[in-house]
Short mmCIF file of C-alpha atoms in Angstrom, two decimals:
data_model
loop_
_atom_site.label_atom_id
_atom_site.label_comp_id
_atom_site.label_asym_id
_atom_site.label_seq_id
_atom_site.Cartn_x
_atom_site.Cartn_y
_atom_site.Cartn_z
CA MET A 1 -0.09 0.18 -0.29
CA LYS A 2 1.76 3.40 -1.36
CA LEU A 3 0.40 6.00 2.26
CA LYS A 4 2.66 8.13 1.60
CA PRO A 5 0.27 10.69 0.12
CA TRP A 6 -1.59 10.35 2.73
CA HIS A 7 0.77 10.85 5.06
CA PHE A 8 1.82 13.96 3.93
CA LEU A 9 -1.34 15.23 3.51
CA ALA A 10 -2.14 14.65 7.54
CA SER A 11 1.18 15.86 8.66
CA ALA A 12 -0.87 19.60 6.91
CA VAL A 13 -3.78 18.67 8.56
CA PHE A 14 -1.88 18.76 11.72
CA LEU A 15 0.35 21.12 11.34
CA LEU A 16 -2.59 23.64 10.49
CA SER A 17 -4.48 22.68 13.67
CA ILE A 18 -0.84 23.32 15.97
CA VAL A 19 -0.28 26.63 14.03
CA SER A 20 -4.26 27.61 14.42
CA PHE A 21 -4.34 26.82 18.07
CA TRP A 22 -1.47 27.91 18.92
CA PHE A 23 -0.59 31.65 16.71
CA ILE A 24 -4.01 32.20 14.48
CA PHE A 25 -6.24 31.71 17.39
CA GLN A 26 -5.32 34.80 19.43
CA GLU A 27 -7.12 36.45 22.59
CA ASP A 28 -8.64 39.52 22.05
CA LYS A 29 -7.96 39.69 17.97
CA THR A 30 -10.39 41.11 15.86
CA ASN A 31 -8.50 42.10 13.24
CA PRO A 32 -7.82 42.07 10.18
CA SER A 33 -12.33 41.67 9.63
CA LEU A 34 -13.45 40.59 7.01
CA GLY A 35 -16.31 43.10 5.74
CA SER A 36 -17.69 43.37 8.54
CA VAL A 37 -17.08 39.59 10.10
CA PRO A 38 -14.45 39.39 12.98
CA PHE A 39 -11.44 37.85 12.28
CA ILE A 40 -12.09 34.85 14.15
CA PHE A 41 -14.94 33.94 13.11
CA TRP A 42 -14.30 33.93 9.04
CA SER A 43 -10.36 32.65 10.04
CA SER A 44 -11.72 29.75 12.59
CA PHE A 45 -14.58 28.87 9.17
CA ALA A 46 -12.31 29.64 6.51
CA ILE A 47 -9.25 26.68 8.17
CA THR A 48 -12.50 24.68 9.09
CA VAL A 49 -13.13 24.29 5.17
CA LEU A 50 -9.59 23.51 4.68
CA VAL A 51 -10.15 20.76 6.72
CA VAL A 52 -12.76 19.85 5.00
CA LEU A 53 -11.31 19.79 1.65
CA ALA A 54 -8.65 18.11 2.97
CA THR A 55 -11.03 14.89 3.69
CA PHE A 56 -12.70 14.62 0.60
CA LEU A 57 -9.11 14.96 -0.69
CA GLY A 58 -8.28 12.10 1.68
CA SER A 59 -10.62 10.11 0.47
CA ILE A 60 -9.64 9.84 -2.78
CA ILE A 61 -5.73 9.03 -1.81
CA PHE A 62 -6.38 7.19 0.71
CA PRO A 63 -5.02 3.65 -0.76
CA GLN A 64 -8.32 1.65 -1.20
CA GLU A 65 -7.47 -2.10 -0.02
CA LYS A 66 -10.06 -4.82 -0.80
CA SER A 67 -12.83 -3.74 1.24
CA PRO A 68 -12.41 -5.25 4.83
CA LYS A 69 -16.20 -6.09 5.78
CA SER A 70 -16.99 -7.14 9.45
CA MET B 1 -50.26 27.55 15.12
CA ILE B 2 -51.72 24.56 16.45
CA GLY B 3 -52.95 23.65 13.14
CA TRP B 4 -49.58 23.86 11.72
CA LEU B 5 -48.85 22.07 14.40
CA ILE B 6 -50.16 18.67 14.48
CA PHE B 7 -49.93 18.91 9.71
CA PHE B 8 -46.15 18.12 10.41
CA PHE B 9 -46.21 16.19 13.53
CA ALA B 10 -48.75 14.05 11.56
CA LEU B 11 -46.31 13.90 9.00
CA PHE B 12 -43.22 13.29 10.18
CA LEU B 13 -45.13 10.21 12.78
CA ALA B 14 -46.07 9.32 9.11
CA SER B 15 -42.61 8.97 7.95
CA LEU B 16 -41.74 7.47 11.41
CA GLY B 17 -43.99 4.42 11.14
CA TYR B 18 -43.19 4.65 7.36
CA ALA B 19 -39.42 3.99 8.41
CA SER B 20 -40.52 1.08 11.14
CA TYR B 21 -42.62 -0.52 8.15
CA LYS B 22 -39.86 -1.17 6.18
CA SER B 23 -37.52 -2.10 8.84
CA TYR B 24 -39.49 -4.77 9.94
CA SER B 25 -38.69 -8.52 9.10
CA LYS B 26 -40.58 -11.25 11.28
CA ASN B 27 -37.54 -13.19 10.91
CA ARG B 28 -34.53 -11.25 11.66
CA SER B 29 -31.37 -12.41 13.81
CA SER B 30 -30.65 -10.20 16.75
CA ASP B 31 -27.23 -8.82 13.78
CA GLU B 32 -30.58 -7.65 11.94
CA PHE B 33 -31.59 -6.23 14.45
CA MET B 34 -28.77 -4.82 15.87
CA LEU B 35 -26.08 -4.39 13.68
CA ALA B 36 -28.62 -3.41 10.26
CA GLY B 37 -27.30 -5.98 8.29
CA SER B 38 -23.89 -4.05 7.98
CA ASN B 39 -24.55 -2.99 4.74
CA ILE B 40 -25.38 0.73 4.70
CA GLY B 41 -23.94 3.21 1.73
CA ALA B 42 -22.30 6.47 1.63
CA ILE B 43 -25.57 8.28 2.17
CA LEU B 44 -27.61 6.47 4.82
CA GLY B 45 -24.62 6.33 6.39
CA PHE B 46 -23.50 9.96 6.10
CA LEU B 47 -27.34 11.15 7.30
CA THR B 48 -27.68 9.15 10.27
CA PHE B 49 -23.61 9.55 11.52
CA SER B 50 -24.87 13.51 11.08
CA ALA B 51 -28.44 13.84 12.99
CA ALA B 52 -26.52 11.03 15.44
CA LEU B 53 -23.95 13.76 16.71
CA PHE B 54 -26.12 16.73 15.41
CA SER B 55 -28.69 17.62 17.95
CA ALA B 56 -30.50 19.52 20.45
CA PHE B 57 -27.98 20.67 22.10
CA THR B 58 -26.53 21.82 18.63
CA PHE B 59 -30.59 23.03 17.63
CA MET B 60 -30.43 25.21 20.86
CA GLY B 61 -27.41 24.98 22.53
CA MET B 62 -24.95 25.97 19.90
CA PRO B 63 -27.71 29.79 19.12
CA ASP B 64 -27.14 30.91 23.04
CA PHE B 65 -23.32 29.79 23.05
CA PHE B 66 -22.73 32.39 20.12
CA ARG B 67 -25.18 34.45 21.55
CA THR B 68 -23.85 34.75 25.08
CA HIS B 69 -20.03 33.29 24.31
CA GLY B 70 -19.33 34.87 20.79
CA VAL B 71 -17.59 34.00 18.07
CA GLY B 72 -14.99 31.26 19.44
CA ALA B 73 -18.55 28.79 19.65
CA TRP B 74 -17.65 28.01 16.09
CA ILE B 75 -13.82 26.98 16.92
CA PHE B 76 -15.75 24.77 19.68
CA LEU B 77 -17.97 22.85 17.33
CA GLY B 78 -17.56 23.39 13.69
CA LEU B 79 -13.55 23.49 13.74
CA SER B 80 -13.54 19.84 15.81
CA ASP B 81 -15.96 18.17 13.99
CA ALA B 82 -14.07 19.54 10.43
CA LEU B 83 -11.19 17.78 12.67
CA MET B 84 -12.97 14.48 13.66
CA VAL B 85 -14.15 13.55 10.05
CA PHE B 86 -10.67 13.76 8.94
CA PHE B 87 -9.73 11.52 11.83
CA LEU B 88 -12.90 9.50 10.27
CA ILE B 89 -10.52 8.38 7.10
CA TRP B 90 -7.64 6.86 8.86
CA PHE B 91 -10.06 5.31 12.00
CA GLY B 92 -12.61 4.43 9.49
CA TYR B 93 -9.89 1.61 7.49
CA LYS B 94 -8.29 0.76 11.05
CA LEU B 95 -11.73 -0.44 12.33
CA ARG B 96 -12.75 -2.23 9.86
CA LYS B 97 -9.45 -3.66 9.06
CA ARG B 98 -9.63 -5.24 12.48
CA ALA B 99 -12.96 -5.89 13.31
CA SER B 100 -12.77 -7.99 9.61
CA GLU B 101 -10.38 -9.90 11.54
CA VAL B 102 -12.21 -10.35 14.92
CA GLY B 103 -15.04 -9.62 14.39
CA TYR B 104 -17.05 -7.22 15.92
CA LYS B 105 -20.96 -7.27 17.82
CA GLY B 106 -19.95 -4.44 19.44
CA VAL B 107 -17.91 -2.22 20.79
CA ALA B 108 -16.96 -3.55 24.41
CA GLY B 109 -17.77 -6.95 22.60
CA PHE B 110 -14.72 -6.17 19.88
CA ILE B 111 -12.24 -5.44 22.69
CA GLN B 112 -12.60 -7.64 24.71
CA ILE B 113 -11.83 -10.05 21.99
CA CYS B 114 -8.75 -7.86 20.48
CA PHE B 115 -7.17 -7.62 24.43
CA GLN B 116 -8.77 -11.68 24.81
CA ASN B 117 -9.34 -9.65 28.65
CA LYS B 118 -12.57 -9.31 29.92
CA TRP B 119 -12.63 -6.47 32.26
CA ALA B 120 -11.55 -4.80 28.83
CA GLY B 121 -15.23 -4.78 27.64
CA TYR B 122 -16.74 -4.15 30.81
CA LEU B 123 -14.63 -0.89 30.86
CA ILE B 124 -15.68 0.23 27.87
CA PHE B 125 -19.70 -1.07 29.10
CA ALA B 126 -19.52 0.49 32.06
CA SER B 127 -17.79 4.23 30.08
CA SER B 128 -21.20 4.24 27.46
CA PHE B 129 -22.68 3.48 30.28
CA LEU B 130 -22.14 6.34 32.89
CA PHE B 131 -21.51 8.97 30.03
CA LEU B 132 -24.18 8.40 27.83
CA ILE B 133 -27.15 8.42 29.82
CA PRO B 134 -26.96 11.75 31.18
CA TYR B 135 -25.78 12.76 27.14
CA VAL B 136 -29.31 11.30 25.94
CA ALA B 137 -30.83 12.97 29.75
CA ILE B 138 -28.83 16.36 28.15
CA GLN B 139 -31.30 15.89 24.60
CA ILE B 140 -34.48 15.06 26.00
CA ARG B 141 -33.59 17.73 28.68
CA GLY B 142 -33.53 19.84 26.01
CA ILE B 143 -36.52 19.45 24.55
CA SER B 144 -38.34 19.73 27.32
CA ILE B 145 -37.14 22.84 27.80
CA PHE B 146 -38.08 24.45 25.68
CA LEU B 147 -41.60 22.73 24.75
CA ASP B 148 -42.30 24.07 28.50
CA ALA B 149 -41.51 27.36 27.28
CA ALA B 150 -43.12 26.89 23.85
CA PHE B 151 -46.73 25.37 25.31
CA PRO B 152 -47.23 26.69 28.90
CA ASN B 153 -49.44 24.52 30.96
CA LEU B 154 -50.15 22.19 28.13
CA ILE B 155 -48.26 19.07 29.81
CA PRO B 156 -45.86 19.07 31.93
CA GLY B 157 -42.07 18.51 31.04
CA TRP B 158 -41.96 15.14 31.79
CA GLY B 159 -45.05 14.82 30.11
CA TRP B 160 -43.04 15.53 26.68
CA ALA B 161 -40.45 13.85 27.95
CA SER B 162 -42.11 10.06 28.15
CA LEU B 163 -43.98 11.68 24.75
CA LEU B 164 -40.25 11.49 23.24
CA VAL B 165 -38.82 8.25 24.79
CA VAL B 166 -42.10 5.92 24.16
CA LEU B 167 -42.01 6.92 21.17
CA MET B 168 -38.36 6.39 20.48
CA LEU B 169 -39.19 2.82 21.73
CA VAL B 170 -41.78 2.09 19.74
CA TYR B 171 -40.06 2.11 16.33
CA SER B 172 -36.77 1.39 17.27
CA GLU B 173 -38.30 -2.02 18.82
CA ILE B 174 -40.24 -2.69 15.75
CA GLY B 175 -37.39 -1.62 13.32
CA GLY B 176 -34.42 -2.48 14.66
CA LEU B 177 -30.88 -0.28 13.89
CA LYS B 178 -32.20 0.12 10.01
CA ALA B 179 -35.41 1.75 11.20
CA ILE B 180 -33.58 3.89 13.46
CA MET B 181 -31.01 4.76 10.53
CA TYR B 182 -34.03 5.44 8.23
CA SER B 183 -35.32 7.82 10.68
CA ASP B 184 -32.07 9.61 11.72
CA ALA B 185 -31.71 10.19 7.58
CA ILE B 186 -35.40 11.90 7.44
CA GLN B 187 -34.37 13.49 10.88
CA GLY B 188 -31.79 15.22 9.34
CA LEU B 189 -33.08 16.71 6.63
CA ILE B 190 -35.94 18.02 8.88
CA MET B 191 -32.94 19.24 10.89
CA LEU B 192 -30.82 21.04 7.87
CA VAL B 193 -34.18 22.85 6.62
CA VAL B 194 -35.75 24.26 9.46
CA ILE B 195 -32.22 25.31 11.00
CA TRP B 196 -31.73 26.75 7.88
CA ILE B 197 -35.34 29.12 7.60
CA ILE B 198 -34.89 29.98 11.54
CA GLY B 199 -30.90 30.99 10.95
CA TYR B 200 -31.70 33.43 7.87
CA THR B 201 -35.24 34.53 9.45
CA CYS B 202 -32.86 35.64 12.35
CA LEU B 203 -30.34 37.28 10.51
CA GLN B 204 -33.25 39.51 8.45
CA MET B 205 -34.52 40.39 12.65
CA ALA B 206 -30.91 41.30 13.36
CA GLY B 207 -31.04 43.59 10.73
CA GLY B 208 -28.73 42.57 8.05
CA LEU B 209 -24.90 41.22 9.10
CA GLU B 210 -22.45 44.17 9.16
CA ALA B 211 -25.72 45.61 11.02
CA GLY B 212 -26.09 42.91 13.54
CA ILE B 213 -22.25 43.29 14.34
CA ALA B 214 -21.98 47.07 14.44
CA LYS B 215 -24.86 46.65 16.82
CA ILE B 216 -23.05 44.10 19.24
CA THR B 217 -19.83 46.17 18.37
CA GLU B 218 -21.51 48.98 20.63
CA ASN B 219 -23.25 46.86 23.33
CA ASN B 220 -20.88 43.79 23.83
CA ALA B 221 -17.46 43.77 22.16
CA GLY B 222 -16.33 40.78 24.35
CA LEU B 223 -18.17 38.84 21.72
CA LEU B 224 -16.05 39.07 18.73
CA SER B 225 -12.66 37.86 20.09
CA LEU B 226 -11.62 35.23 22.26
CA PRO B 227 -12.12 34.64 24.96
CA GLY B 228 -15.50 35.75 25.16
CA PRO B 229 -17.26 38.23 27.23
CA LYS B 230 -17.03 35.39 30.49
CA GLY B 231 -13.83 34.16 29.82
CA LEU B 232 -14.82 30.56 28.38
CA PHE B 233 -13.25 30.06 24.98
CA SER B 234 -9.50 29.97 26.90
CA SER B 235 -6.45 28.11 24.54
CA PRO B 236 -6.73 25.12 26.82
CA PHE B 237 -10.69 25.22 26.76
CA LEU B 238 -10.98 25.26 22.82
CA ILE B 239 -7.34 22.14 22.13
CA ALA B 240 -9.24 20.25 25.01
CA SER B 241 -12.79 20.16 23.60
CA ALA B 242 -11.26 19.65 20.30
CA LEU B 243 -9.85 16.49 21.43
CA ALA B 244 -13.08 14.74 22.80
CA ILE B 245 -14.26 15.57 19.75
CA VAL B 246 -12.00 13.99 17.58
CA MET B 247 -12.30 11.30 19.27
CA ILE B 248 -16.00 10.60 19.72
CA PRO B 249 -15.86 7.98 17.03
CA VAL B 250 -13.39 6.21 19.41
CA SER B 251 -14.91 6.29 22.51
CA GLN B 252 -18.37 7.39 21.37
CA PRO B 253 -20.47 2.89 20.73
CA GLN B 254 -23.32 4.88 18.19
CA PHE B 255 -20.47 6.35 16.30
CA THR B 256 -17.99 3.30 16.10
CA THR B 257 -20.53 1.08 15.48
CA ARG B 258 -21.64 3.07 12.03
CA LEU B 259 -18.26 2.87 11.07
CA VAL B 260 -18.36 -1.01 11.16
CA ILE B 261 -21.52 -1.52 9.60
CA MET B 262 -20.91 0.89 6.47
CA LYS B 263 -20.88 -1.41 3.20
CA ASP B 264 -17.21 -0.52 2.36
CA LEU B 265 -14.00 1.51 2.92
CA LYS B 266 -15.34 3.91 0.29
CA SER B 267 -18.54 4.32 2.04
CA VAL B 268 -17.02 5.37 4.70
CA HIS B 269 -14.99 7.87 3.52
CA LYS B 270 -17.57 9.51 1.72
CA MET B 271 -19.64 9.64 4.65
CA ALA B 272 -17.06 11.52 6.56
CA TYR B 273 -16.79 14.23 4.37
CA ALA B 274 -20.76 14.32 3.57
CA VAL B 275 -20.38 14.76 7.55
CA GLY B 276 -17.92 17.97 6.98
CA ILE B 277 -19.79 19.49 4.71
CA PHE B 278 -23.43 19.03 7.24
CA ALA B 279 -21.24 19.94 10.00
CA ILE B 280 -20.14 23.19 8.33
CA LEU B 281 -24.36 24.33 7.14
CA VAL B 282 -26.07 23.06 10.72
CA ILE B 283 -24.17 25.39 12.11
CA LEU B 284 -23.92 28.30 10.68
CA PRO B 285 -27.13 29.46 10.90
CA THR B 286 -26.91 28.75 14.57
CA ALA B 287 -24.77 31.68 15.30
CA PHE B 288 -26.92 33.41 12.85
CA ILE B 289 -29.23 33.17 15.60
CA GLY B 290 -27.36 33.63 17.94
CA LEU B 291 -26.60 37.16 16.41
CA TYR B 292 -30.42 37.88 16.40
CA GLY B 293 -29.41 36.90 20.41
CA ALA B 294 -26.91 38.67 21.04
CA VAL B 295 -28.97 42.06 19.17
CA SER B 296 -32.62 41.45 20.93
CA TYR B 297 -31.76 39.02 24.48
CA SER B 298 -29.16 40.03 25.62
CA GLU B 299 -30.28 39.74 29.08
CA SER B 300 -32.97 37.46 28.76
CA SER B 301 -32.40 33.69 30.15
CA THR B 302 -31.56 30.30 27.61
CA ALA B 303 -35.21 29.40 27.70
CA GLU B 304 -36.65 33.04 26.92
CA PHE B 305 -34.16 33.73 24.09
CA LEU B 306 -34.95 30.32 22.59
CA SER B 307 -38.47 30.47 22.56
CA ALA B 308 -38.28 33.87 20.87
CA ALA B 309 -36.23 33.42 18.67
CA LEU B 310 -37.58 29.43 17.23
CA LEU B 311 -41.15 30.21 18.08
CA TYR B 312 -42.92 33.65 18.82
CA ASP B 313 -40.55 35.98 16.69
CA GLN B 314 -41.72 33.03 13.80
CA ALA B 315 -44.81 32.90 11.00
CA SER B 316 -46.47 30.38 13.11
CA PRO B 317 -45.85 27.50 10.20
CA ILE B 318 -41.80 28.05 10.57
CA ALA B 319 -42.56 28.20 14.24
CA ALA B 320 -44.31 24.28 13.54
CA LEU B 321 -41.54 23.44 12.08
CA ALA B 322 -39.01 23.86 14.25
CA VAL B 323 -40.42 22.42 17.52
CA VAL B 324 -40.62 19.00 15.04
CA GLY B 325 -37.25 19.73 13.80
CA LEU B 326 -36.05 19.97 17.49
CA PHE B 327 -38.33 17.01 18.12
CA ALA B 328 -36.16 14.93 14.99
CA ALA B 329 -33.03 15.77 16.31
CA CYS B 330 -33.36 15.02 20.22
CA LEU B 331 -35.18 12.20 18.91
CA SER B 332 -32.55 11.01 16.74
CA THR B 333 -29.64 11.50 19.27
CA THR B 334 -31.66 9.91 22.09
CA ASN B 335 -32.02 6.64 19.66
CA ALA B 336 -28.95 6.33 18.22
CA GLN B 337 -27.26 6.21 21.99
CA ILE B 338 -29.82 3.92 23.77
CA PHE B 339 -30.00 1.82 21.02
CA ALA B 340 -25.98 2.05 21.62
CA LEU B 341 -25.59 0.62 25.44
CA GLY B 342 -27.99 -2.19 23.70
CA THR B 343 -25.53 -2.96 21.30
CA GLU B 344 -23.07 -2.28 23.77
CA LEU B 345 -24.73 -5.24 26.39
CA ARG B 346 -25.24 -7.65 24.08
CA SER B 347 -21.45 -7.32 22.49
CA LEU B 348 -21.12 -8.62 26.04
CA LEU B 349 -23.33 -11.67 25.99
CA THR B 350 -23.27 -15.50 25.55
CA GLY B 351 -26.34 -17.87 24.95
CA SER B 352 -28.46 -18.44 22.04
CA ASP B 353 -29.57 -15.22 19.58
CA LYS B 354 -33.58 -15.31 20.45
CA LYS B 355 -32.54 -15.07 24.23
CA ILE B 356 -30.02 -12.36 23.63
CA MET B 357 -32.31 -10.73 21.36
CA ARG B 358 -35.07 -10.47 24.20
CA ILE B 359 -32.29 -9.55 26.88
CA THR B 360 -30.88 -6.90 24.75
CA GLN B 361 -34.76 -5.28 23.92
CA ILE B 362 -35.35 -4.97 27.34
CA ALA B 363 -32.02 -3.52 28.36
CA ILE B 364 -33.36 -1.14 25.83
CA PHE B 365 -35.88 -0.50 27.77
CA VAL B 366 -34.90 -0.07 30.89
CA PHE B 367 -31.50 2.28 29.39
CA SER B 368 -34.90 4.60 28.36
CA ILE B 369 -36.71 4.73 32.22
CA ILE B 370 -32.95 5.21 33.74
CA VAL B 371 -32.32 8.50 30.66
CA LEU B 372 -36.37 9.54 32.19
CA VAL B 373 -36.01 10.35 35.31
CA PHE B 374 -32.24 10.78 34.79
CA SER B 375 -33.42 13.99 32.84
CA THR B 376 -35.72 15.61 35.55
CA TYR B 377 -32.91 16.07 37.98
CA MET B 378 -29.88 17.27 35.86
CA SER B 379 -29.32 21.64 34.81
CA ASP B 380 -29.74 23.68 32.24
CA GLU B 381 -26.14 23.52 31.03
CA LEU B 382 -26.54 21.38 28.06
CA VAL B 383 -23.46 22.39 26.02
CA LEU B 384 -21.27 22.66 29.28
CA LEU B 385 -22.45 18.88 30.08
CA ALA B 386 -22.69 17.39 26.41
CA ARG B 387 -19.06 18.19 26.65
CA VAL B 388 -18.75 16.79 30.13
CA SER B 389 -20.19 13.17 28.62
CA PHE B 390 -17.64 14.17 25.29
CA THR B 391 -14.63 13.99 28.00
CA GLY B 392 -15.85 11.32 30.07
CA THR B 393 -15.83 8.82 26.92
CA SER B 394 -12.14 9.49 25.40
CA MET B 395 -10.98 8.12 28.00
CA ILE B 396 -11.09 5.80 27.38
CA ALA B 397 -10.15 6.15 23.93
CA PRO B 398 -6.49 4.35 24.56
CA VAL B 399 -7.60 1.49 25.06
CA VAL B 400 -9.83 1.94 21.37
CA LEU B 401 -6.89 3.39 19.67
CA GLY B 402 -4.60 0.67 21.04
CA ALA B 403 -7.28 -2.32 20.12
CA VAL B 404 -7.25 -1.08 16.09
CA ILE B 405 -3.43 -0.37 15.95
CA PHE B 406 -2.11 -3.51 17.52
CA LYS B 407 -2.53 -7.12 16.85
CA ASN B 408 -1.73 -8.00 20.43
CA PRO B 409 -2.57 -4.48 22.48
CA PRO B 410 -0.90 -3.62 25.67
CA LYS B 411 -2.33 -4.08 28.62
CA SER B 412 -0.82 -0.90 30.70
CA LEU B 413 -3.26 0.81 28.22
CA LEU B 414 -6.03 -0.85 30.36
CA VAL B 415 -4.89 0.93 33.62
CA LEU B 416 -3.99 3.65 31.90
CA SER B 417 -7.98 4.37 30.66
CA THR B 418 -9.40 2.53 34.30
CA VAL B 419 -7.59 5.34 35.99
CA ALA B 420 -7.77 8.23 34.00
CA LEU B 421 -11.51 7.53 34.01
CA LEU B 422 -11.52 7.08 38.00
CA TYR B 423 -10.29 10.26 38.18
CA PHE B 424 -12.41 11.96 35.83
CA ILE B 425 -15.24 10.60 37.52
CA LEU B 426 -13.75 11.69 41.16
CA SER B 427 -12.68 15.52 39.98
CA LEU B 428 -16.26 15.70 38.70
CA ALA B 429 -17.90 14.50 42.16
CA GLU B 430 -15.40 17.48 43.59
CA LEU B 431 -13.06 14.39 45.93
CA VAL B 432 -10.11 14.94 44.20
CA PRO B 433 -8.80 18.38 42.65
CA ALA B 434 -9.98 19.06 39.00
CA GLY B 435 -6.86 20.34 36.83
CA PHE B 436 -3.80 21.84 37.65
CA ALA B 437 -1.18 25.13 36.74
CA GLY B 438 -4.41 26.89 36.12
CA LEU B 439 -5.65 23.78 33.48
CA PRO B 440 -9.64 22.40 33.53
CA THR B 441 -9.54 18.78 34.09
CA ASP B 442 -10.05 17.52 30.61
CA ALA B 443 -7.07 19.53 29.69
CA ALA B 444 -4.85 19.17 32.25
CA MET B 445 -6.10 15.00 31.64
CA TYR B 446 -5.39 15.21 28.30
CA LEU B 447 -2.08 16.80 29.16
CA ILE B 448 -0.76 13.23 30.95
CA LEU B 449 -3.04 10.79 29.25
CA ILE B 450 -2.08 11.67 25.44
CA PRO B 451 2.41 11.85 26.01
CA ALA B 452 1.47 8.75 28.57
CA THR B 453 -0.88 6.86 25.72
CA VAL B 454 2.34 7.42 22.85
CA LEU B 455 4.86 6.31 24.93
CA LEU B 456 3.06 3.10 26.14
CA MET B 457 1.79 2.66 22.38
CA LEU B 458 5.82 3.00 21.22
CA VAL B 459 7.74 0.81 23.90
CA HIS B 460 4.95 -1.58 22.96
CA HIS B 461 5.44 -1.40 19.39
CA PHE B 462 9.44 -1.35 19.75
CA SER B 463 9.46 -4.18 22.15
CA SER B 464 6.90 -6.56 20.44
CA LYS B 465 10.08 -5.75 17.47
CA THR B 466 12.52 -6.91 19.48
CA THR B 467 11.06 -9.66 20.74
CA HIS B 468 9.93 -11.07 16.72
CA GLU B 469 13.39 -10.63 15.78
CA ALA B 470 14.96 -12.32 19.14
#
């Protein structure tokens, strides 16, 4: 099974989570806002969309063995 | 509104009745009854997973969370759910692979076989029982508060709760897990439609996004940043919540079982991103409802705000749909969890299929009664109670992860999870210190539990390698 692209994607999502929780989601930060939407809301929304897109990508690149079924 | 309510309820009950009828089979085995024949496709899988995941606490708790604690509520649930669905890609694969090797009747039985230790199964069942009962009770409590506020003096709160439990028992006992899944699909779709209609009307009533945010900036600017005006959304709180939510498919049996009984791995993966999209679609309108609440009901109680925003401020058909949607959301989570407890018990039982099925059906009835009683004695902090449930069940995650990763998982993981679970229960009872170094209990526990789990797994991995090489 070739897991390399999946490992790369999983590492990217892990890194994105670390960066988000430690550096992006700062207390009392409201700027830069997107229109009137405060920073924390639009940035966390955008990261959520990115992670869901990564899930979609993961569903394609994750190696599909002959399906194990209980 | 009563006319609309009767109309929508009749439609809803008719669809539930049809789902039970379609799922009923006279000579079914306990596997068909409890595991729906293990042949669930991506669409039904995604709808049942979503409906079991998003419930009364999403519908009611999240708008209230946005209203009182602000924009960090998106990170608390939206981002955490997205991380959880990403994790499903890998976990779904590992779990199904292992289940195909050793067999699967429920998480407790599965763990018992993997660890070759009967106490491992009891640990899983105890954790599920201790933390799913309050979680189910939260749902019932939530809907009772809402309906009681919406229709004062019609029937008492416990009457609404009993109606919900009886309804759930009838269709789940007739149709088994398949009926629950079909009803979940119906309930999930109702919830999505209703929450968007209400979210949109609330956004209009708040004067639109820009005007609403401008009013909040004026009145309570703390809602627009972390950690929120009451300081709830600190980094440790958000990280601990994310970890607890990511571990839901590992530690909450109703989700674990849904991953195993799907048709194939491709369906699990399709289901994962579909749940992610559904999460974004369901949580976004709760932010609009919360925004409206922060603008118009900033000083009101939770019950006053919810009954106004979801009912009194809405047109009659929408308010009636909201009641049915809430009822449906609550029902889908409740039945998934109570049925999961039955599945867990069944996986530990031995004897003839007929006898096991009878005991399981009686157990589901008993669990429902316990939940009903419990729901009348709990507080109204719905979201925070739900979080305690997520955290509590996540204490057994090392055991489940060990079982899916290793052929012969280390017994030390059992000791670790048992100690963690006991400590968490004792800290809830305030018998031991809760948290340390300024961290809340769950964040502090994860700080120990995660490195300890990784360490034990690494030691086991390398020691078994050495043994094989020798």
